[in-house]
């Protein structure tokens, strides 16, 4: 068979370098690009000043940890924000605006995951900027939070956004530029404890009913660009405004659908505004450098000034645009649960067009923002798939004409190649997963955690092997036509399937069939994903569109029939899809890699990264990988991929390069409680008094990295057996994450008893028989700002009423009431009404567990010594917790 201009295998290096250069010279710089920050020298221009926002964040973050209920959060942070609002008011253009602001304390409760989240006296600071002589009662809500997770100054999450909001308010309030609708700036003081303060605002504040759209600002990292990752629900006009007014676009529908799937272990106040206020909006967040998220390394010095300017310019422009939106006059929609939305929602008959449907949106390298309706997306995705099918058929018809065969013969060969391409697709996904399972079996998960380039060798190269190997083997096994080879049965079958026309269907045609097969694969996936209701199907549309264009050009110019001349057009057409596919997949790898460090030991997050890398390889290089067949010795390229994978596995397995953790930059999160469990029986006698450390492994490696270190884990056991015998495993499980991962928790006993570092106590005030089958128990519970109550009744007993939400009683036992307070530290007084058919309440009726968490307290001397034994790459989150179980 003729070589048809096949190239030397030496060109493989240039081919790989070309695509690598595109990624590192274009995608990476644009991905991390930030604008030039403005300083106080530009203050007179009435623009967002990054330096002033930086100075505000410097002061706020230096307050220290702002845990809800702490002096730092309830007094110092509140006073700082209030003082800044006073300063803004002193510079207010009173001819243009009115500015009102107030401190607000809220109390309430709502179910959240497996818990009943109850809060008391948490604080909000609410400011309303109203244009003069405006009668609009449609407000724009801008929200972020100033409270912190334990042990962090929270410069990124979300002090950064608080500083952005203050500067945006300052610029608008001091600029002679009118707006139509009032702006409500909500600085909320209790987000980290399951979104309490935003719930309090949207359900109780006097301005909440007038808020018709929300811009929620949060963080899943620190520094870098702000990403739009949720919109609506419905209300695609909001995305229209994002496109029109945003200066530095960074957004994707794919992020929205991934976030709402629950894969990402986080949530935002956006949920509360949608669920309890039916307020649509946009949810934006910092997402880079998630390694320091919720750690003591979340400081201002890791945030570049350009990040302030990027987010500040975006928020300022977007708020101004929304403040003049005519769509705010009619935003009412039927009640929609945020995480159960689809295109079949039934809206009121008088709904306006701007209320309905969802949007497909994405930016291209931060240069341009695309968006269109979900309905348009359906037509585009189905349409391009149909066009690809048509062009592939026309191409095969041209092959039949050029090779003097019947079209059915070419189609038959196409299906053979198509089956090979399906095998390639499966192997491209399977090979990286094999690496994951093999590494995990030997305790080598997360090897890329601090060395991201290992992803290329561990997952990208195996995916490329999978894409290239089947078709390379197929072509290397295609012999020349020989009568003697038809003597065996296998050769007869091959004669029937292939050989009658393989000598006339030249290799360039065969290779085009391979690319056509890949296109048909993508088209089928595009249709399947779109038919399933996922707007993220657009990621298939992009490479399909450009491939269809290249096929059309080759057919029209007759390059289609001139050896390998068509391959140049195909390569050129795939540059834009390559840039976008690597850009979007790199985004998710950057975001999801740090999350693997806080997803629990039961979850193997390497699978997510491997599938992402493989999927990105298929999207970005799926049309390019088969072109190695143009080379005279394509097997050498595959061997190079294999060697790269082998070297990467070795480096990840036996060198420090594969050790996941680094001090300060990407440490290992270590969460444990200093626990004292005290169990009282029905008669008041003490049946158990034990102390120890309750470990919650945060990543796949669990506690294994501490083997051989100074950390003493002798006696460590799983609490899983306790979970079968005791209510809530007989432990002070802190929140719903502890409960969901309870079978993974580990218990390390200690001989010395832990002494409570503060007051806490549960007291039965009285017990009253209400009627023949009902008794009422009245309690008082006091302690630190973060506590929990656990309830579990005995057989034939039901809790029919209590001081908390009765709707929560419909969930399965045990009940978990999570308690948080801000300024109001008075004892909780509550009642519990229980029903028992026989009316005998002189026997055990229910168990009640009371836990008190002294967050921020280092504990006793022994606990301090134990904490000091951890390596310098450990990021500790630990505190004393006292748990008392009673039987009533």
mmCIF file with all atom_site columns, N, CA and C in Angstrom, residues 393-413:
data_model
loop_
_atom_site.group_PDB
_atom_site.id
_atom_site.type_symbol
_atom_site.label_atom_id
_atom_site.label_alt_id
_atom_site.label_comp_id
_atom_site.label_asym_id
_atom_site.label_entity_id
_atom_site.label_seq_id
_atom_site.pdbx_PDB_ins_code
_atom_site.Cartn_x
_atom_site.Cartn_y
_atom_site.Cartn_z
_atom_site.occupancy
_atom_site.B_iso_or_equiv
_atom_site.pdbx_formal_charge
_atom_site.auth_seq_id
_atom_site.auth_comp_id
_atom_site.auth_asym_id
_atom_site.auth_atom_id
_atom_site.pdbx_PDB_model_num
ATOM 1  N N  . UNK A 1 393 ? -21.989 10.968 6.061  1.00 0.00 ? 393 UNK A N  1
ATOM 2  C CA . UNK A 1 393 ? -22.562 10.147 4.983  1.00 0.00 ? 393 UNK A CA 1
ATOM 3  C C  . UNK A 1 393 ? -22.090 10.643 3.615  1.00 0.00 ? 393 UNK A C  1
ATOM 4  N N  . UNK A 1 394 ? -22.089 11.971 3.419  1.00 0.00 ? 394 UNK A N  1
ATOM 5  C CA . UNK A 1 394 ? -21.624 12.527 2.141  1.00 0.00 ? 394 UNK A CA 1
ATOM 6  C C  . UNK A 1 394 ? -20.166 12.161 1.914  1.00 0.00 ? 394 UNK A C  1
ATOM 7  N N  . UNK A 1 395 ? -19.375 12.237 2.982  1.00 0.00 ? 395 UNK A N  1
ATOM 8  C CA . UNK A 1 395 ? -17.963 11.890 2.866  1.00 0.00 ? 395 UNK A CA 1
ATOM 9  C C  . UNK A 1 395 ? -17.798 10.428 2.456  1.00 0.00 ? 395 UNK A C  1
ATOM 10 N N  . UNK A 1 396 ? -18.564 9.547  3.064  1.00 0.00 ? 396 UNK A N  1
ATOM 11 C CA . UNK A 1 396 ? -18.464 8.125  2.702  1.00 0.00 ? 396 UNK A CA 1
ATOM 12 C C  . UNK A 1 396 ? -18.921 7.900  1.263  1.00 0.00 ? 396 UNK A C  1
ATOM 13 N N  . UNK A 1 397 ? -19.910 8.638  0.816  1.00 0.00 ? 397 UNK A N  1
ATOM 14 C CA . UNK A 1 397 ? -20.346 8.533  -0.578 1.00 0.00 ? 397 UNK A CA 1
ATOM 15 C C  . UNK A 1 397 ? -19.220 8.940  -1.516 1.00 0.00 ? 397 UNK A C  1
ATOM 16 N N  . UNK A 1 398 ? -18.514 10.026 -1.156 1.00 0.00 ? 398 UNK A N  1
ATOM 17 C CA . UNK A 1 398 ? -17.363 10.453 -1.977 1.00 0.00 ? 398 UNK A CA 1
ATOM 18 C C  . UNK A 1 398 ? -16.266 9.393  -1.973 1.00 0.00 ? 398 UNK A C  1
ATOM 19 N N  . UNK A 1 399 ? -16.061 8.728  -0.847 1.00 0.00 ? 399 UNK A N  1
ATOM 20 C CA . UNK A 1 399 ? -15.059 7.665  -0.787 1.00 0.00 ? 399 UNK A CA 1
ATOM 21 C C  . UNK A 1 399 ? -15.448 6.515  -1.706 1.00 0.00 ? 399 UNK A C  1
ATOM 22 N N  . UNK A 1 400 ? -16.729 6.178  -1.681 1.00 0.00 ? 400 UNK A N  1
ATOM 23 C CA . UNK A 1 400 ? -17.189 5.079  -2.549 1.00 0.00 ? 400 UNK A CA 1
ATOM 24 C C  . UNK A 1 400 ? -16.974 5.421  -4.011 1.00 0.00 ? 400 UNK A C  1
ATOM 25 N N  . UNK A 1 401 ? -17.290 6.650  -4.383 1.00 0.00 ? 401 UNK A N  1
ATOM 26 C CA . UNK A 1 401 ? -17.101 7.077  -5.772 1.00 0.00 ? 401 UNK A CA 1
ATOM 27 C C  . UNK A 1 401 ? -15.628 7.059  -6.127 1.00 0.00 ? 401 UNK A C  1
ATOM 28 N N  . UNK A 1 402 ? -14.776 7.613  -5.217 1.00 0.00 ? 402 UNK A N  1
ATOM 29 C CA . UNK A 1 402 ? -13.346 7.710  -5.515 1.00 0.00 ? 402 UNK A CA 1
ATOM 30 C C  . UNK A 1 402 ? -12.647 6.374  -5.552 1.00 0.00 ? 402 UNK A C  1
ATOM 31 N N  . UNK A 1 403 ? -13.175 5.382  -4.823 1.00 0.00 ? 403 UNK A N  1
ATOM 32 C CA . UNK A 1 403 ? -12.527 4.070  -4.772 1.00 0.00 ? 403 UNK A CA 1
ATOM 33 C C  . UNK A 1 403 ? -13.279 3.024  -5.596 1.00 0.00 ? 403 UNK A C  1
ATOM 34 N N  . UNK A 1 404 ? -14.337 3.465  -6.277 1.00 0.00 ? 404 UNK A N  1
ATOM 35 C CA . UNK A 1 404 ? -15.116 2.604  -7.158 1.00 0.00 ? 404 UNK A CA 1
ATOM 36 C C  . UNK A 1 404 ? -15.731 1.426  -6.393 1.00 0.00 ? 404 UNK A C  1
ATOM 37 N N  . UNK A 1 405 ? -16.365 1.756  -5.271 1.00 0.00 ? 405 UNK A N  1
ATOM 38 C CA . UNK A 1 405 ? -17.069 0.759  -4.482 1.00 0.00 ? 405 UNK A CA 1
ATOM 39 C C  . UNK A 1 405 ? -18.499 1.207  -4.250 1.00 0.00 ? 405 UNK A C  1
ATOM 40 N N  . UNK A 1 406 ? -19.320 0.272  -3.857 1.00 0.00 ? 406 UNK A N  1
ATOM 41 C CA . UNK A 1 406 ? -20.672 0.613  -3.477 1.00 0.00 ? 406 UNK A CA 1
ATOM 42 C C  . UNK A 1 406 ? -20.658 1.287  -2.101 1.00 0.00 ? 406 UNK A C  1
ATOM 43 N N  . UNK A 1 407 ? -21.599 2.183  -1.904 1.00 0.00 ? 407 UNK A N  1
ATOM 44 C CA . UNK A 1 407 ? -21.654 2.922  -0.646 1.00 0.00 ? 407 UNK A CA 1
ATOM 45 C C  . UNK A 1 407 ? -21.848 1.987  0.546  1.00 0.00 ? 407 UNK A C  1
ATOM 46 N N  . UNK A 1 408 ? -22.580 0.889  0.330  1.00 0.00 ? 408 UNK A N  1
ATOM 47 C CA . UNK A 1 408 ? -22.821 -0.013 1.456  1.00 0.00 ? 408 UNK A CA 1
ATOM 48 C C  . UNK A 1 408 ? -21.537 -0.679 1.930  1.00 0.00 ? 408 UNK A C  1
ATOM 49 N N  . UNK A 1 409 ? -20.583 -0.858 1.025  1.00 0.00 ? 409 UNK A N  1
ATOM 50 C CA . UNK A 1 409 ? -19.308 -1.437 1.423  1.00 0.00 ? 409 UNK A CA 1
ATOM 51 C C  . UNK A 1 409 ? -18.529 -0.472 2.311  1.00 0.00 ? 409 UNK A C  1
ATOM 52 N N  . UNK A 1 410 ? -18.559 0.805  1.957  1.00 0.00 ? 410 UNK A N  1
ATOM 53 C CA . UNK A 1 410 ? -17.864 1.809  2.775  1.00 0.00 ? 410 UNK A CA 1
ATOM 54 C C  . UNK A 1 410 ? -18.548 1.934  4.134  1.00 0.00 ? 410 UNK A C  1
ATOM 55 N N  . UNK A 1 411 ? -19.870 1.876  4.123  1.00 0.00 ? 411 UNK A N  1
ATOM 56 C CA . UNK A 1 411 ? -20.610 1.961  5.390  1.00 0.00 ? 411 UNK A CA 1
ATOM 57 C C  . UNK A 1 411 ? -20.265 0.785  6.283  1.00 0.00 ? 411 UNK A C  1
ATOM 58 N N  . UNK A 1 412 ? -20.121 -0.414 5.654  1.00 0.00 ? 412 UNK A N  1
ATOM 59 C CA . UNK A 1 412 ? -19.772 -1.586 6.432  1.00 0.00 ? 412 UNK A CA 1
ATOM 60 C C  . UNK A 1 412 ? -18.402 -1.422 7.080  1.00 0.00 ? 412 UNK A C  1
ATOM 61 N N  . UNK A 1 413 ? -17.453 -0.890 6.334  1.00 0.00 ? 413 UNK A N  1
ATOM 62 C CA . UNK A 1 413 ? -16.133 -0.639 6.892  1.00 0.00 ? 413 UNK A CA 1
ATOM 63 C C  . UNK A 1 413 ? -16.200 0.429  7.986  1.00 0.00 ? 413 UNK A C  1
#
